[in-house]
XYZ file of C-alpha atoms in Angstrom:
293
model
C 0.000 0.000 0.000
C 1.255 3.450 -0.972
C -0.337 6.300 1.012
C 0.131 9.953 0.001
C 0.839 12.798 2.385
C -2.213 14.824 3.329
C -5.816 14.003 2.536
C -6.087 11.343 -0.203
C -8.222 11.985 -3.280
C -9.204 8.361 -3.754
C -8.070 4.744 -3.964
C -6.637 2.792 -6.884
C -6.485 -1.001 -6.485
C -4.172 -2.677 -8.988
C -3.883 -6.218 -10.378
C -0.566 -7.023 -12.088
C 0.074 -9.022 -15.236
C 1.282 -12.540 -15.920
C 4.877 -12.968 -14.697
C 4.572 -9.708 -12.771
C 4.288 -9.033 -9.029
C 3.666 -6.022 -6.793
C 7.121 -4.478 -7.170
C 6.890 -4.442 -10.974
C 4.190 -1.782 -10.522
C 6.263 0.412 -8.191
C 6.808 3.222 -10.692
C 3.086 3.408 -11.516
C 2.135 3.189 -7.824
C 4.511 5.971 -6.814
C 3.334 8.180 -9.693
C -0.320 8.014 -8.621
C 0.551 8.225 -4.928
C 2.524 11.423 -5.554
C -0.643 12.858 -7.058
C -2.773 12.158 -4.018
C -4.062 8.598 -4.445
C -3.789 5.596 -2.160
C -2.493 2.749 -4.326
C -2.947 -0.856 -3.188
C -1.985 -4.152 -4.811
C -1.370 -7.799 -3.973
C 0.764 -10.524 -5.479
C -1.510 -12.924 -7.335
C -1.173 -16.568 -6.350
C 1.922 -18.082 -7.951
C 3.685 -14.728 -8.261
C 6.268 -12.802 -6.268
C 8.898 -13.765 -3.675
C 6.689 -16.017 -1.558
C 5.697 -18.118 -4.573
C 9.362 -18.456 -5.533
C 10.305 -19.588 -2.025
C 7.577 -22.245 -1.931
C 8.197 -23.518 -5.467
C 4.798 -22.301 -6.664
C 6.019 -19.647 -9.104
C 3.683 -19.803 -12.084
C 1.044 -21.953 -10.366
C -2.306 -20.835 -8.967
C -3.932 -23.741 -7.136
C -4.751 -27.437 -7.284
C -8.380 -26.534 -8.015
C -10.448 -23.436 -8.847
C -7.331 -21.352 -9.346
C -9.033 -18.477 -11.146
C -11.695 -18.241 -8.443
C -9.032 -18.032 -5.737
C -7.100 -15.321 -7.572
C -10.234 -13.213 -8.038
C -11.287 -13.851 -4.426
C -7.917 -12.523 -3.227
C -8.478 -9.357 -5.238
C -11.979 -9.082 -3.723
C -10.586 -9.599 -0.200
C -8.155 -6.709 -0.668
C -11.028 -4.633 -2.048
C -13.220 -5.341 0.995
C -10.368 -4.705 3.428
C -9.365 -1.412 1.817
C -12.894 -0.126 1.360
C -13.664 -0.863 4.997
C -10.622 1.182 6.010
C -11.527 4.093 3.687
C -15.328 3.871 3.235
C -15.868 7.374 1.866
C -13.145 7.681 -0.773
C -13.697 7.270 -4.534
C -12.575 3.749 -5.479
C -11.057 2.626 -8.785
C -9.989 -0.885 -9.816
C -7.127 -1.173 -12.294
C -5.885 -4.309 -14.078
C -2.966 -4.694 -16.479
C -2.750 -7.614 -18.931
C -3.615 -10.747 -16.870
C -4.747 -8.350 -14.153
C -7.280 -6.859 -16.560
C -8.975 -10.258 -16.810
C -8.971 -10.561 -13.002
C -10.672 -7.162 -12.768
C -13.186 -8.100 -15.451
C -14.215 -11.217 -13.522
C -14.424 -9.118 -10.343
C -16.727 -6.630 -12.098
C -19.035 -9.502 -13.043
C -19.060 -11.244 -9.679
C -19.100 -8.094 -7.607
C -21.191 -5.413 -9.378
C -20.175 -2.815 -6.797
C -20.932 0.883 -6.824
C -17.380 2.007 -7.604
C -15.987 5.080 -9.314
C -14.486 3.276 -12.297
C -12.353 0.508 -13.772
C -9.145 0.857 -15.820
C -8.128 -1.997 -18.121
C -4.740 -1.845 -19.850
C -3.441 -4.482 -22.249
C -6.735 -6.368 -22.264
C -8.222 -8.330 -25.148
C -10.849 -10.800 -26.339
C -9.026 -13.908 -27.519
C -10.865 -15.739 -30.320
C -12.434 -19.056 -29.203
C -10.279 -20.969 -31.691
C -7.122 -19.556 -30.097
C -8.290 -20.517 -26.614
C -9.254 -24.013 -27.798
C -5.907 -24.390 -29.555
C -4.046 -23.530 -26.373
C -6.149 -25.914 -24.303
C -5.404 -28.688 -26.785
C -1.646 -28.134 -26.376
C -2.085 -28.041 -22.581
C -4.054 -31.276 -22.378
C -1.723 -33.055 -24.808
C 1.184 -32.343 -22.453
C -0.666 -32.703 -19.139
C 0.205 -36.312 -18.318
C 3.621 -36.300 -19.991
C 4.726 -33.217 -18.019
C 3.507 -34.367 -14.600
C 0.041 -32.875 -14.335
C -1.147 -29.360 -13.584
C 2.216 -28.337 -12.122
C 3.989 -29.356 -15.306
C 5.609 -26.821 -17.615
C 6.213 -27.097 -21.322
C 7.973 -24.920 -23.842
C 5.332 -25.937 -26.404
C 2.660 -24.089 -24.441
C 4.857 -21.009 -24.039
C 5.611 -21.088 -27.761
C 1.910 -21.383 -28.591
C 1.062 -18.390 -26.393
C 3.976 -16.069 -27.151
C 5.987 -17.575 -30.013
C 4.513 -15.408 -32.765
C 4.299 -12.120 -30.849
C 7.693 -10.906 -32.072
C 6.942 -11.564 -35.753
C 6.132 -7.924 -36.566
C 9.178 -6.582 -34.722
C 12.022 -8.198 -36.648
C 14.926 -7.954 -36.373
C 14.314 -8.254 -32.629
C 17.014 -7.825 -29.987
C 15.253 -10.141 -27.509
C 12.308 -12.547 -27.370
C 10.512 -9.865 -25.333
C 10.583 -6.997 -27.844
C 6.805 -7.335 -28.257
C 6.298 -6.194 -24.641
C 7.417 -2.590 -25.193
C 9.882 -0.392 -27.052
C 11.942 0.601 -23.991
C 14.872 -1.793 -23.977
C 16.007 -0.645 -20.542
C 12.696 -1.927 -19.181
C 13.024 -5.179 -21.132
C 16.597 -5.746 -19.909
C 15.542 -5.134 -16.298
C 12.766 -7.688 -16.679
C 15.093 -10.279 -18.206
C 17.393 -9.950 -15.179
C 14.567 -10.437 -12.656
C 14.142 -14.141 -11.753
C 10.647 -13.424 -10.414
C 9.450 -12.472 -13.904
C 11.364 -15.071 -15.907
C 9.569 -18.388 -15.605
C 7.490 -20.841 -17.589
C 3.944 -20.736 -16.245
C 2.412 -24.106 -15.429
C -0.186 -25.990 -17.429
C -2.562 -25.482 -14.500
C -2.163 -21.702 -14.537
C -2.800 -21.610 -18.274
C -5.992 -23.649 -17.948
C -7.134 -21.453 -15.048
C -6.522 -18.298 -17.088
C -8.377 -19.634 -20.108
C -11.315 -20.551 -17.883
C -11.326 -16.946 -16.666
C -11.206 -15.570 -20.195
C -14.071 -17.821 -21.267
C -16.087 -16.725 -18.230
C -15.454 -13.067 -19.056
C -16.641 -13.460 -22.647
C -20.037 -15.022 -21.968
C -22.804 -12.450 -22.621
C -24.893 -13.732 -19.708
C -21.976 -12.991 -17.371
C -21.189 -9.586 -18.846
C -24.779 -8.535 -18.244
C -24.242 -8.981 -14.492
C -21.887 -5.990 -14.317
C -23.022 -2.715 -12.791
C -24.058 -0.831 -15.931
C -23.107 2.510 -14.372
C -19.447 1.611 -13.760
C -17.242 3.760 -16.029
C -14.653 1.674 -17.881
C -11.438 2.909 -19.495
C -9.663 0.609 -21.964
C -6.117 1.532 -22.969
C -3.793 -0.451 -25.222
C -0.929 -0.104 -27.613
C -1.958 -0.131 -31.260
C 1.062 -2.422 -31.785
C 0.154 -4.821 -28.975
C 0.537 -8.308 -30.460
C -1.280 -9.843 -27.476
C -4.287 -7.671 -28.338
C -4.120 -8.460 -32.063
C -2.894 -4.927 -32.770
C -5.985 -3.168 -31.450
C -8.601 -5.711 -32.480
C -8.841 -7.324 -29.026
C -9.565 -4.135 -27.024
C -12.114 -3.045 -29.641
C -13.918 -6.396 -29.302
C -13.860 -6.033 -25.502
C -15.435 -2.576 -25.770
C -18.064 -3.941 -28.157
C -18.878 -6.771 -25.722
C -19.298 -4.230 -22.902
C -21.549 -2.109 -25.111
C -23.689 -5.127 -25.946
C -23.992 -5.826 -22.209
C -25.426 -2.352 -21.663
C -22.435 -0.587 -20.099
C -23.140 3.146 -20.255
C -19.720 4.813 -19.889
C -16.947 3.366 -22.040
C -13.712 4.948 -23.259
C -11.204 3.237 -25.551
C -7.827 4.702 -26.495
C -5.097 3.055 -28.589
C -1.569 4.492 -28.630
C 0.143 4.443 -32.023
C 3.426 2.561 -31.959
C 3.030 1.364 -28.367
C 3.185 -2.357 -27.647
C 1.796 -4.535 -24.862
C 2.898 -3.056 -21.530
C 1.983 0.590 -21.986
C 2.674 1.317 -18.305
C 6.382 0.848 -19.077
C 6.392 2.087 -22.646
C 8.366 5.018 -24.014
C 5.194 7.112 -23.718
C 4.297 5.916 -20.188
C 4.082 9.501 -18.878
C 1.409 10.246 -21.450
C -0.468 7.066 -20.448
C -0.303 7.842 -16.726
C -1.490 11.408 -17.325
C -4.424 10.224 -19.429
C -5.508 7.772 -16.713
C -5.202 10.486 -14.053
C -7.301 12.934 -16.064
C -9.957 10.270 -16.634
C -10.019 9.387 -12.914
C -10.308 13.023 -11.833
C -13.088 13.584 -14.378
C -15.064 10.646 -12.930
C -14.564 11.912 -9.381
C -15.723 15.398 -10.383
C -18.797 13.989 -12.131
C -19.783 12.043 -8.992
C -19.444 15.050 -6.724
């Protein structure tokens, strides 16, 4: 938890991406905290130092992993809101965290000030089914849900660099700032093969988030901001976020904003234009607070 000096303007609760953990969001957290916002986050199951110490890095749970991850996010939400019951409250998810937030919005249609989704998408059913096929084909051979296979990693990420050749690293698709990429490559807590179990849990979450009958359960008055890089391979170069916005519209959501940044790639919070991204989010947040008051 990052707490600003003086009276806080509101709360931002953050969910990190796949292969991230709390500290990978430090720069973003400090930026919003310096502008008057309490910023809270938790390590998702299978992420961060504790998961590394216990051997669970890249693994959610033996059963119902996605439910547990979302429940942890909801527990932090309940704890924080109880501590600060009168402050404007925003939920913010990046990449994998955006899918956690989307499930939370369905299961907990709270009266909140808004939701920010960066690096989100709507993966085509055939892509999800293709990944599940690779996972199940390797399940027994690799030792079950805790097994790891390069074939699954290659299926998920192997083609993401195709547009960015010649590439200096396998991670060039993440962003254009090679200092950020190099720092990530040196961090053992972000460099791991996720397990077959985590992949299957994530795909179950994505499938849950795409069902129209689930989307309709969201609080229709919750403002949603979708931000992505126009060159985000994980979001099919803008197609994924546009499909997500369309799905929200079809579900009756009343306040939707989508912005794509030309040239930016997947992790726009660490991109070359990250200051522009942070400022846009801040302006959107302050506009929503002003509208409510």
